[in-house]
mmCIF file of C-alpha atoms in Angstrom:
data_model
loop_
_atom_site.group_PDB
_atom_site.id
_atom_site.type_symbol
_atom_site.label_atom_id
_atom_site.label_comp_id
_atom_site.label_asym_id
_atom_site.label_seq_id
_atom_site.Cartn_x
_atom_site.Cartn_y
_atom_site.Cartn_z
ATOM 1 C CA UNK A 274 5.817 18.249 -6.524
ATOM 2 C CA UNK A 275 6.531 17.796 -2.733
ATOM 3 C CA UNK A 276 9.491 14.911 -2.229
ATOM 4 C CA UNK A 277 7.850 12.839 0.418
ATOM 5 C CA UNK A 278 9.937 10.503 3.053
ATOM 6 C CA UNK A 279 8.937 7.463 0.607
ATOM 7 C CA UNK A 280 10.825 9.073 -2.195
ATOM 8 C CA UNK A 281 13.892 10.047 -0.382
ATOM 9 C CA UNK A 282 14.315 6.848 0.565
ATOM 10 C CA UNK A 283 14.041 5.328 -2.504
ATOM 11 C CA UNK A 284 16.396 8.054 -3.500
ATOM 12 C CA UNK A 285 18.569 7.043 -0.748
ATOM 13 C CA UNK A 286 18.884 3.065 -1.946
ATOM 14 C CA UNK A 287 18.623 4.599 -5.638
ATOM 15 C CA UNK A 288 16.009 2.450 -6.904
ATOM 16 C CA UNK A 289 14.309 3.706 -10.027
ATOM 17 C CA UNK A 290 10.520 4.894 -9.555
ATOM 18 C CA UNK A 291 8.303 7.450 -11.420
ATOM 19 C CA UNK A 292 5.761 9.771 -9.631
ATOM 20 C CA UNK A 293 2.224 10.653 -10.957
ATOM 21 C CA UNK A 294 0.147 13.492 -8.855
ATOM 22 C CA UNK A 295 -3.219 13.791 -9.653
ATOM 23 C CA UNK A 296 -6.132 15.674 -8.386
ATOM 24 C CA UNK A 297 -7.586 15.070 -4.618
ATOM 25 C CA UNK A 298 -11.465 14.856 -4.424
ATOM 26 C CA UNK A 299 -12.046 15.055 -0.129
ATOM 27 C CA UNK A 300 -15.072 13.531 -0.858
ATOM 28 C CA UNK A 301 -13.780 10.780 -2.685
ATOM 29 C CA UNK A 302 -10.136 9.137 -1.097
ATOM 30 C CA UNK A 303 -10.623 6.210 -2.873
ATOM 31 C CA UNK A 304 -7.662 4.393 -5.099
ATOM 32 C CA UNK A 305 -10.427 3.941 -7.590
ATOM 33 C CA UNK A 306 -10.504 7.934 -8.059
ATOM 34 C CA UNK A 307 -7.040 8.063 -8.066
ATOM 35 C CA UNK A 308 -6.742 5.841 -10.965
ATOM 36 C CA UNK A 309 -9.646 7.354 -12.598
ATOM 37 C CA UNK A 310 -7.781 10.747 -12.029
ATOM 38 C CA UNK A 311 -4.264 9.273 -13.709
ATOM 39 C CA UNK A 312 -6.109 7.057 -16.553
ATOM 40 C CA UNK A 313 -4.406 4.229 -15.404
ATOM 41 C CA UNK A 314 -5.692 0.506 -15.536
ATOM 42 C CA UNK A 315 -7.391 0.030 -11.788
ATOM 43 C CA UNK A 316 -5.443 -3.621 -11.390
ATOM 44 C CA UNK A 317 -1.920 -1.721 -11.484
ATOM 45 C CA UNK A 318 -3.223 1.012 -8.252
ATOM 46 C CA UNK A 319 -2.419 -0.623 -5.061
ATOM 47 C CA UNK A 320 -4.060 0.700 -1.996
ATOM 48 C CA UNK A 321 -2.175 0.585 1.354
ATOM 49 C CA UNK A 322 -4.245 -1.181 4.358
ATOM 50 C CA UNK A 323 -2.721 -1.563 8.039
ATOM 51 C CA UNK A 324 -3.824 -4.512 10.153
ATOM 52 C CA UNK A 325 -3.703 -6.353 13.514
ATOM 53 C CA UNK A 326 -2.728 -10.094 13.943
ATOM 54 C CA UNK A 327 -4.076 -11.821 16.779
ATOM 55 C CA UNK A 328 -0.425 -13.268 16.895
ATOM 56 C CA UNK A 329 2.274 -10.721 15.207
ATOM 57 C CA UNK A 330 0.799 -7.572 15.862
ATOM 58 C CA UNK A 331 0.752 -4.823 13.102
ATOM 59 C CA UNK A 332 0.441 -5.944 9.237
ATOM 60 C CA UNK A 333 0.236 -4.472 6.105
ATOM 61 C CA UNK A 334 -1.020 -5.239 2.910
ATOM 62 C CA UNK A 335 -1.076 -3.853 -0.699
ATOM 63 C CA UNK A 336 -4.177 -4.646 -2.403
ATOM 64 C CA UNK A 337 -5.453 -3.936 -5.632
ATOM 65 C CA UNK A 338 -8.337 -0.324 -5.290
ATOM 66 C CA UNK A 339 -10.966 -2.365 -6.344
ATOM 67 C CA UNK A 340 -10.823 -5.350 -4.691
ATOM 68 C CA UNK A 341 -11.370 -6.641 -1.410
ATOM 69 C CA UNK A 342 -9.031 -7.884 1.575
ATOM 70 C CA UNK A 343 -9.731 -11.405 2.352
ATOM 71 C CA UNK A 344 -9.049 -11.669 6.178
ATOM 72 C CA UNK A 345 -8.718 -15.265 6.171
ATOM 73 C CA UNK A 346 -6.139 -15.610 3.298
ATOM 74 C CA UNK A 347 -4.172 -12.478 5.006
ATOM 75 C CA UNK A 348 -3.655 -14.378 8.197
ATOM 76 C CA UNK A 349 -2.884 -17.793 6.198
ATOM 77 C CA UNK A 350 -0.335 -15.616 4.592
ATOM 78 C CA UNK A 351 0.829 -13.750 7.568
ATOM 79 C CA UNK A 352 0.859 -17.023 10.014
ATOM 80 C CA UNK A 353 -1.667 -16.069 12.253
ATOM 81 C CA UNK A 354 -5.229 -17.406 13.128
ATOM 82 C CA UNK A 355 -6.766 -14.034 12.926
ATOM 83 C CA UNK A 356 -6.573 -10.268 11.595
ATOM 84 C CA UNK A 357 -8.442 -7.317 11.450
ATOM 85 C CA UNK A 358 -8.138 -3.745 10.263
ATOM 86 C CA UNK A 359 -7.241 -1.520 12.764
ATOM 87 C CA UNK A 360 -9.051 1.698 13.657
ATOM 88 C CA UNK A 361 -9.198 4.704 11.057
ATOM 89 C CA UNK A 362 -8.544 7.134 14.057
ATOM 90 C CA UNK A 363 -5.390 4.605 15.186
ATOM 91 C CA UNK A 364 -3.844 5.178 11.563
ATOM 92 C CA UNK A 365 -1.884 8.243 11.957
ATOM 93 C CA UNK A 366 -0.338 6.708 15.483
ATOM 94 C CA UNK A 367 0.663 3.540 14.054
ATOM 95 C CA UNK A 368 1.853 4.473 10.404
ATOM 96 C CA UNK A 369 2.973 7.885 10.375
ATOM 97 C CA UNK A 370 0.306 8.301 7.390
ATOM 98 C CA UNK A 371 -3.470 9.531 6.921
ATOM 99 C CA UNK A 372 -6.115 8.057 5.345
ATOM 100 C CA UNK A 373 -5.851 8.258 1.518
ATOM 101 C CA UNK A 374 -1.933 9.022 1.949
ATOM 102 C CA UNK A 375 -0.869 5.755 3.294
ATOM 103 C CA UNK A 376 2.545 4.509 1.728
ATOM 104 C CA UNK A 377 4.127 1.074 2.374
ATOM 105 C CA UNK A 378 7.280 2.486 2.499
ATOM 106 C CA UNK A 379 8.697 5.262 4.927
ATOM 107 C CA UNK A 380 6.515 3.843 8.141
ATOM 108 C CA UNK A 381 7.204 4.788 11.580
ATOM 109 C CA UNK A 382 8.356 0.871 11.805
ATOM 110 C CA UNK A 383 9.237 -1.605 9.375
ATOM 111 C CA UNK A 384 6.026 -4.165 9.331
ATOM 112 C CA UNK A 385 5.748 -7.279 8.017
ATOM 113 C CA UNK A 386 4.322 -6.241 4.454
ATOM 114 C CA UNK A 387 2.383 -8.599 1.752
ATOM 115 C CA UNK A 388 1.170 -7.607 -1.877
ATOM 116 C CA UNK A 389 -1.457 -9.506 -3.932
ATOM 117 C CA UNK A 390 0.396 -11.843 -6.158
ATOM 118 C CA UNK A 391 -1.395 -10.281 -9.041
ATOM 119 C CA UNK A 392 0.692 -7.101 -8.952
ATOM 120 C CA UNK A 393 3.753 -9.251 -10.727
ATOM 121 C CA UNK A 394 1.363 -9.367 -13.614
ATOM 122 C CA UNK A 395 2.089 -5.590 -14.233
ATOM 123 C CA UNK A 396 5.167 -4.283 -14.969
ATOM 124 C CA UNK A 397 4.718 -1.084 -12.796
ATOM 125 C CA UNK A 398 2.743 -0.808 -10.326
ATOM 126 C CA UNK A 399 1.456 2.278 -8.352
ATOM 127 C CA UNK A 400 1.295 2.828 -4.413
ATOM 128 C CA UNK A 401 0.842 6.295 -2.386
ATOM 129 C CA UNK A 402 3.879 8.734 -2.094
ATOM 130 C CA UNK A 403 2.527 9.072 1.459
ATOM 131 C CA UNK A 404 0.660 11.857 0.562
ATOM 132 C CA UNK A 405 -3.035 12.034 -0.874
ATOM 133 C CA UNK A 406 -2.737 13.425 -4.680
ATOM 134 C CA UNK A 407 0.695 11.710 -5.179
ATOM 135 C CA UNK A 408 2.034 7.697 -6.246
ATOM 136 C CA UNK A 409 4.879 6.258 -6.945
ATOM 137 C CA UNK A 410 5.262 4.070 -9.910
ATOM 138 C CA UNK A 411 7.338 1.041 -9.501
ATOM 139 C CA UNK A 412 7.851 -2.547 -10.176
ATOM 140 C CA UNK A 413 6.463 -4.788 -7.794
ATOM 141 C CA UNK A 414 9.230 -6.894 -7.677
ATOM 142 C CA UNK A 415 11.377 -4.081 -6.857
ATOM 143 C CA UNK A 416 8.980 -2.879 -3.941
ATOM 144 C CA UNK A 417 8.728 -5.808 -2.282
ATOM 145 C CA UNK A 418 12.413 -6.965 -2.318
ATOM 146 C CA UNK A 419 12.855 -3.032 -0.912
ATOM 147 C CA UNK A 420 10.197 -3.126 1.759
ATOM 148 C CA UNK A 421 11.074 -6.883 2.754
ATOM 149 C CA UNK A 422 7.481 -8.022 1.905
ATOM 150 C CA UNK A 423 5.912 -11.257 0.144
ATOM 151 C CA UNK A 424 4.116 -11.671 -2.698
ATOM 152 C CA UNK A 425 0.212 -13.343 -1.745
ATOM 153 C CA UNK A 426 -3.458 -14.121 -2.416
ATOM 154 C CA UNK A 427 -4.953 -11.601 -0.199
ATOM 155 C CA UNK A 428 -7.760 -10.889 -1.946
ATOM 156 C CA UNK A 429 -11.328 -12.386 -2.868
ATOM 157 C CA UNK A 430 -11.588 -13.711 -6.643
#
């Protein structure tokens, strides 16, 4: 297993996390692959999305793989009248991270960060390494206090 810039920093603050690689399909990058691939419950796989705020600039957002972003709660929750995803080709610039590799943690800059409040109903949630075929497994509480995000409803229900 490759030790991505995520892990070493959780190494760093020496917060507790677990790692789970599984196998990468290029045809399919989705999170609901990925937790097809590691037999995990689809709720508990967070996907990684960037954003731009009419307002604060660049956003990102943890979202469960199989739902769908809600712009209008996102900018409710982020303060701002509008947002929109940025451009796929723009991801790599702005993050650090591909597409399907993605990580909340370890970007080029610290961005304001918000996770759908469901994740607190799982114990351990899982997010990219940074890397496509590797997550890290963590609680969500202990993500977001480490990544300085929120907890919010960012998704349709």
């Amino acid at each position: 297993m490759v030790k991505t810039n995520a892990m070493r920093m959780l190494d760093k603050a020496k917060i507790e996390y677990r790692t789970k690689e599984y196998e990468v399909d290029e045809n399919d990058l989705s999170g609901s692959h990925a937790a097809d691939m590691m037999g995990v419950d689809h709720g508990s796989v967070f996907k990684t999305l960037v954003l731009k705020g009419e307002k604060m600039g660049y956003l990102v957002c943890c979202i469960p793989v199989d739902a769908e972003l809600d712009l209008k709660k996102t900018a409710r929750a982020a303060g701002d009248k509008k947002v929109e995803m940025i451009h796929m080709k723009d991801l790599l610039a702005v993050t650090g991270y591909i597409r399907g590799g993605c990580s909340p943690i370890g970007m080029k800059k610290q961005f304001p960060t918000f996770v759908e409040e469901s994740a607190v109903l799982y114990d351990e949630i899982a997010i990219s390494a940074g890397l496509r075929g590797q997550q890290i497994l963590i609680s969500p509480q202990t993500l977001v206090t480490f990544i300085r995000g929120k907890f919010a409803s960012l998704t349709f229900k």
